[in-house]
């Protein structure tokens, strides 16, 4: 197996937000708020080693060499569930561009059904953050990565809330140039490919059932 870099964001505040999201008594608004807070922490950690570029500014007192992100990542929420992550990720990196991928899940086969692709043509040299709270079988994430790699992306970060070991393994085996930033890796999948213990359907928990 190819070693994929993975960062598990193990912080008491991340754990508290994730617990709120897991709790079946949390309503849609509470779930969205916790996801937004947690996204802030995940993006913060995901950018910890990002290269910086010097910028010359003046403080009110003196010239100063400060810094900005050298290469802001393209943010790619995977619709529907990734929508709840993009606003906060964009607030953290306001200069980022945003692309969109829409993938539904066939509830019978659990296979990804793509319905939207809105991405820049050439991603050479651009880091990309794929935002999707749930990495279950990995089907949607792998489909998204294939779209990105076909556009020459070589630096892809999957930013997720909960992953199943099967999804992590699928990413590892894909050989795509990717890393994973996640708040928790859970026990596994149930017979309908929901993550266990998980938090249910992340789209329904944010927006209500379809
Ligand atoms: N998608 C979800 O929203 N939840 C899961 O548990 C798995 C996939």
mmCIF file of C-alpha atoms and ligand atoms in Angstrom:
data_model
loop_
_atom_site.group_PDB
_atom_site.id
_atom_site.type_symbol
_atom_site.label_atom_id
_atom_site.label_comp_id
_atom_site.label_asym_id
_atom_site.label_seq_id
_atom_site.Cartn_x
_atom_site.Cartn_y
_atom_site.Cartn_z
ATOM 1 C CA UNK A 1 0.000 0.000 0.000
ATOM 2 C CA UNK A 2 1.195 3.515 -0.853
ATOM 3 C CA UNK A 3 1.625 5.709 2.217
ATOM 4 C CA UNK A 4 -0.781 8.631 2.091
ATOM 5 C CA UNK A 5 -0.246 11.536 4.439
ATOM 6 C CA UNK A 6 -3.133 11.758 6.877
ATOM 7 C CA UNK A 7 -3.710 14.292 9.598
ATOM 8 C CA UNK A 8 -6.264 13.514 12.283
ATOM 9 C CA UNK A 9 -7.264 16.777 13.943
ATOM 10 C CA UNK A 10 -7.412 15.605 17.538
ATOM 11 C CA UNK A 11 -8.306 18.721 19.523
ATOM 12 C CA UNK A 12 -10.839 19.079 22.356
ATOM 13 C CA UNK A 13 -12.750 21.780 20.470
ATOM 14 C CA UNK A 14 -12.874 19.663 17.319
ATOM 15 C CA UNK A 15 -14.074 16.686 19.383
ATOM 16 C CA UNK A 16 -16.785 18.816 21.007
ATOM 17 C CA UNK A 17 -18.118 20.031 17.636
ATOM 18 C CA UNK A 18 -17.978 16.521 16.227
ATOM 19 C CA UNK A 19 -19.937 15.228 19.243
ATOM 20 C CA UNK A 20 -22.618 17.848 18.558
ATOM 21 C CA UNK A 21 -22.764 16.666 14.950
ATOM 22 C CA UNK A 22 -23.012 13.008 15.948
ATOM 23 C CA UNK A 23 -25.797 13.668 18.472
ATOM 24 C CA UNK A 24 -29.134 12.704 16.914
ATOM 25 C CA UNK A 25 -30.896 15.407 18.952
ATOM 26 C CA UNK A 26 -28.905 18.200 17.247
ATOM 27 C CA UNK A 27 -31.221 20.065 14.857
ATOM 28 C CA UNK A 28 -30.297 21.223 11.322
ATOM 29 C CA UNK A 29 -29.165 24.677 12.466
ATOM 30 C CA UNK A 30 -27.038 23.280 15.289
ATOM 31 C CA UNK A 31 -25.506 20.751 12.920
ATOM 32 C CA UNK A 32 -24.622 23.435 10.366
ATOM 33 C CA UNK A 33 -23.071 25.637 13.059
ATOM 34 C CA UNK A 34 -20.932 22.795 14.415
ATOM 35 C CA UNK A 35 -19.851 21.816 10.878
ATOM 36 C CA UNK A 36 -18.883 25.404 10.154
ATOM 37 C CA UNK A 37 -16.795 25.665 13.341
ATOM 38 C CA UNK A 38 -15.150 22.327 12.686
ATOM 39 C CA UNK A 39 -14.360 23.303 9.087
ATOM 40 C CA UNK A 40 -12.489 26.312 10.411
ATOM 41 C CA UNK A 41 -10.313 24.025 12.531
ATOM 42 C CA UNK A 42 -9.756 21.515 9.719
ATOM 43 C CA UNK A 43 -8.756 24.193 7.198
ATOM 44 C CA UNK A 44 -6.506 25.882 9.755
ATOM 45 C CA UNK A 45 -4.676 22.609 10.361
ATOM 46 C CA UNK A 46 -4.628 21.709 6.666
ATOM 47 C CA UNK A 47 -2.777 24.945 5.903
ATOM 48 C CA UNK A 48 -0.285 24.672 8.769
ATOM 49 C CA UNK A 49 2.693 23.874 6.523
ATOM 50 C CA UNK A 50 1.577 25.863 3.481
ATOM 51 C CA UNK A 51 4.259 27.957 1.794
ATOM 52 C CA UNK A 52 4.188 31.698 2.435
ATOM 53 C CA UNK A 53 5.182 34.592 0.206
ATOM 54 C CA UNK A 54 6.731 37.785 1.520
ATOM 55 C CA UNK A 55 4.747 40.994 1.160
ATOM 56 C CA UNK A 56 6.096 44.453 1.803
ATOM 57 C CA UNK A 57 3.763 46.586 3.888
ATOM 58 C CA UNK A 58 4.048 49.522 6.245
ATOM 59 C CA UNK A 59 2.767 49.390 9.779
ATOM 60 C CA UNK A 60 1.720 52.782 11.157
ATOM 61 C CA UNK A 61 5.316 52.955 12.471
ATOM 62 C CA UNK A 62 7.663 51.358 9.968
ATOM 63 C CA UNK A 63 8.074 49.326 6.763
ATOM 64 C CA UNK A 64 7.586 45.627 7.439
ATOM 65 C CA UNK A 65 7.981 42.356 5.563
ATOM 66 C CA UNK A 66 4.860 40.333 6.231
ATOM 67 C CA UNK A 67 3.510 37.230 4.537
ATOM 68 C CA UNK A 68 0.521 35.795 2.746
ATOM 69 C CA UNK A 69 -0.290 32.322 1.482
ATOM 70 C CA UNK A 70 1.922 31.768 -1.571
ATOM 71 C CA UNK A 71 -0.655 29.525 -3.262
ATOM 72 C CA UNK A 72 -4.205 29.745 -1.943
ATOM 73 C CA UNK A 73 -5.914 26.400 -2.559
ATOM 74 C CA UNK A 74 -8.830 26.001 -4.951
ATOM 75 C CA UNK A 75 -11.776 25.035 -2.724
ATOM 76 C CA UNK A 76 -14.005 22.309 -4.154
ATOM 77 C CA UNK A 77 -17.102 21.473 -2.122
ATOM 78 C CA UNK A 78 -18.725 18.210 -3.146
ATOM 79 C CA UNK A 79 -22.450 18.913 -3.275
ATOM 80 C CA UNK A 80 -24.682 18.526 -1.357
ATOM 81 C CA UNK A 81 -22.956 17.876 1.956
ATOM 82 C CA UNK A 82 -19.789 19.874 1.192
ATOM 83 C CA UNK A 83 -21.854 23.049 0.833
ATOM 84 C CA UNK A 84 -21.862 23.393 4.602
ATOM 85 C CA UNK A 85 -18.072 23.651 4.609
ATOM 86 C CA UNK A 86 -17.382 26.092 1.802
ATOM 87 C CA UNK A 87 -18.472 29.358 3.408
ATOM 88 C CA UNK A 88 -16.248 28.877 6.431
ATOM 89 C CA UNK A 89 -13.321 27.565 4.354
ATOM 90 C CA UNK A 90 -13.673 30.624 2.117
ATOM 91 C CA UNK A 91 -13.769 32.914 5.154
ATOM 92 C CA UNK A 92 -10.435 31.398 6.223
ATOM 93 C CA UNK A 93 -8.923 31.813 2.740
ATOM 94 C CA UNK A 94 -10.795 34.758 1.201
ATOM 95 C CA UNK A 95 -8.497 34.905 -1.819
ATOM 96 C CA UNK A 96 -9.293 31.289 -2.780
ATOM 97 C CA UNK A 97 -11.161 30.382 -5.942
ATOM 98 C CA UNK A 98 -14.049 27.957 -5.648
ATOM 99 C CA UNK A 99 -15.027 25.107 -7.967
ATOM 100 C CA UNK A 100 -17.977 22.748 -7.586
ATOM 101 C CA UNK A 101 -18.598 19.061 -8.034
ATOM 102 C CA UNK A 102 -22.073 17.587 -7.588
ATOM 103 C CA UNK A 103 -22.386 13.904 -6.822
ATOM 104 C CA UNK A 104 -25.546 12.178 -5.641
ATOM 105 C CA UNK A 105 -25.505 8.781 -4.055
ATOM 106 C CA UNK A 106 -27.581 5.966 -5.515
ATOM 107 C CA UNK A 107 -29.188 4.700 -2.303
ATOM 108 C CA UNK A 108 -29.620 1.207 -3.772
ATOM 109 C CA UNK A 109 -26.038 0.623 -4.923
ATOM 110 C CA UNK A 110 -24.285 3.352 -2.862
ATOM 111 C CA UNK A 111 -22.508 4.243 -6.127
ATOM 112 C CA UNK A 112 -21.703 7.927 -6.861
ATOM 113 C CA UNK A 113 -23.920 9.551 -9.521
ATOM 114 C CA UNK A 114 -22.190 12.726 -10.838
ATOM 115 C CA UNK A 115 -24.456 15.607 -11.916
ATOM 116 C CA UNK A 116 -22.291 18.752 -11.816
ATOM 117 C CA UNK A 117 -18.702 19.623 -12.686
ATOM 118 C CA UNK A 118 -17.584 23.247 -12.542
ATOM 119 C CA UNK A 119 -13.804 23.432 -12.305
ATOM 120 C CA UNK A 120 -10.968 25.452 -13.886
ATOM 121 C CA UNK A 121 -9.506 23.739 -16.983
ATOM 122 C CA UNK A 122 -5.907 23.659 -15.773
ATOM 123 C CA UNK A 123 -4.917 23.052 -12.180
ATOM 124 C CA UNK A 124 -1.165 22.668 -12.752
ATOM 125 C CA UNK A 125 0.648 24.079 -9.752
ATOM 126 C CA UNK A 126 -2.575 24.778 -7.828
ATOM 127 C CA UNK A 127 -3.219 23.088 -4.500
ATOM 128 C CA UNK A 128 -6.812 21.879 -4.196
ATOM 129 C CA UNK A 129 -8.909 21.306 -1.069
ATOM 130 C CA UNK A 130 -11.851 18.956 -1.635
ATOM 131 C CA UNK A 131 -14.518 19.617 0.995
ATOM 132 C CA UNK A 132 -16.758 16.675 1.825
ATOM 133 C CA UNK A 133 -17.728 15.869 5.409
ATOM 134 C CA UNK A 134 -18.079 12.111 4.924
ATOM 135 C CA UNK A 135 -15.439 9.788 3.438
ATOM 136 C CA UNK A 136 -17.391 6.520 3.426
ATOM 137 C CA UNK A 137 -16.528 4.091 0.605
ATOM 138 C CA UNK A 138 -14.444 6.804 -1.045
ATOM 139 C CA UNK A 139 -16.468 6.632 -4.293
ATOM 140 C CA UNK A 140 -17.376 10.338 -4.452
ATOM 141 C CA UNK A 141 -13.932 11.455 -3.350
ATOM 142 C CA UNK A 142 -12.205 9.246 -5.923
ATOM 143 C CA UNK A 143 -14.502 10.508 -8.671
ATOM 144 C CA UNK A 144 -13.696 14.100 -7.669
ATOM 145 C CA UNK A 145 -9.969 13.351 -7.585
ATOM 146 C CA UNK A 146 -10.145 11.850 -11.051
ATOM 147 C CA UNK A 147 -11.693 15.085 -12.335
ATOM 148 C CA UNK A 148 -8.926 17.066 -10.646
ATOM 149 C CA UNK A 149 -6.062 14.857 -11.805
ATOM 150 C CA UNK A 150 -7.459 15.031 -15.368
ATOM 151 C CA UNK A 151 -6.928 18.808 -15.039
ATOM 152 C CA UNK A 152 -3.304 18.285 -13.947
ATOM 153 C CA UNK A 153 -3.796 18.715 -10.189
ATOM 154 C CA UNK A 154 -0.864 17.224 -8.284
ATOM 155 C CA UNK A 155 -1.526 18.518 -4.774
ATOM 156 C CA UNK A 156 -4.955 17.493 -3.464
ATOM 157 C CA UNK A 157 -6.156 17.569 0.140
ATOM 158 C CA UNK A 158 -9.371 15.797 1.130
ATOM 159 C CA UNK A 159 -10.829 17.820 4.014
ATOM 160 C CA UNK A 160 -13.360 15.600 5.784
ATOM 161 C CA UNK A 161 -15.118 15.371 9.130
ATOM 162 C CA UNK A 162 -15.456 11.604 9.498
ATOM 163 C CA UNK A 163 -13.825 8.824 7.489
ATOM 164 C CA UNK A 164 -14.367 5.079 7.395
ATOM 165 C CA UNK A 165 -11.249 2.902 7.171
ATOM 166 C CA UNK A 166 -12.559 1.623 3.810
ATOM 167 C CA UNK A 167 -12.567 5.170 2.383
ATOM 168 C CA UNK A 168 -9.082 5.887 3.676
ATOM 169 C CA UNK A 169 -7.834 2.656 2.120
ATOM 170 C CA UNK A 170 -9.525 3.474 -1.196
ATOM 171 C CA UNK A 171 -7.712 6.818 -1.312
ATOM 172 C CA UNK A 172 -4.431 5.173 -0.397
ATOM 173 C CA UNK A 173 -4.818 2.536 -3.084
ATOM 174 C CA UNK A 174 -5.811 5.085 -5.750
ATOM 175 C CA UNK A 175 -2.264 6.397 -5.987
ATOM 176 C CA UNK A 176 -3.647 9.920 -6.464
ATOM 177 C CA UNK A 177 -1.393 12.725 -5.206
ATOM 178 C CA UNK A 178 -3.489 13.354 -2.121
ATOM 179 C CA UNK A 179 -3.517 13.688 1.632
ATOM 180 C CA UNK A 180 -6.359 13.471 4.120
ATOM 181 C CA UNK A 181 -7.242 15.915 6.884
ATOM 182 C CA UNK A 182 -10.039 14.566 9.082
ATOM 183 C CA UNK A 183 -11.466 14.911 12.576
ATOM 184 C CA UNK A 184 -12.055 11.173 13.152
ATOM 185 C CA UNK A 185 -11.642 7.777 11.541
ATOM 186 C CA UNK A 186 -14.628 5.689 12.647
ATOM 187 C CA UNK A 187 -15.146 1.953 13.011
ATOM 188 C CA UNK A 188 -16.538 1.095 9.599
ATOM 189 C CA UNK A 189 -19.588 1.012 7.349
ATOM 190 C CA UNK A 190 -23.015 -0.550 7.825
ATOM 191 C CA UNK A 191 -24.763 -2.610 5.156
ATOM 192 C CA UNK A 192 -26.067 0.589 3.498
ATOM 193 C CA UNK A 193 -22.525 2.066 3.481
ATOM 194 C CA UNK A 194 -23.244 4.624 6.188
ATOM 195 C CA UNK A 195 -20.327 5.348 8.482
ATOM 196 C CA UNK A 196 -20.667 3.795 11.964
ATOM 197 C CA UNK A 197 -20.933 5.335 14.520
ATOM 198 C CA UNK A 198 -20.887 8.299 12.104
ATOM 199 C CA UNK A 199 -23.478 11.033 12.188
ATOM 200 C CA UNK A 200 -26.082 9.924 9.656
ATOM 201 C CA UNK A 201 -26.615 11.554 6.282
ATOM 202 C CA UNK A 202 -24.582 14.768 6.378
ATOM 203 C CA UNK A 203 -26.744 16.379 3.663
ATOM 204 C CA UNK A 204 -30.015 15.558 5.429
ATOM 205 C CA UNK A 205 -28.587 16.655 8.788
ATOM 206 C CA UNK A 206 -27.795 20.101 7.323
ATOM 207 C CA UNK A 207 -30.677 20.687 4.950
ATOM 208 C CA UNK A 208 -33.416 18.227 5.898
ATOM 209 C CA UNK A 209 -34.376 14.989 4.143
ATOM 210 C CA UNK A 210 -34.843 14.972 0.359
HETATM 211 N N1 LIG B 1 -22.603 9.994 3.449
HETATM 212 C C1 LIG B 1 -23.182 10.476 4.569
HETATM 213 O O1 LIG B 1 -23.753 11.565 4.559
HETATM 214 N N2 LIG B 1 -23.131 9.735 5.686
HETATM 215 C C2 LIG B 1 -22.510 8.554 5.755
HETATM 216 O O2 LIG B 1 -22.487 7.933 6.822
HETATM 217 C C3 LIG B 1 -21.903 8.063 4.576
HETATM 218 C C4 LIG B 1 -21.964 8.805 3.440
#
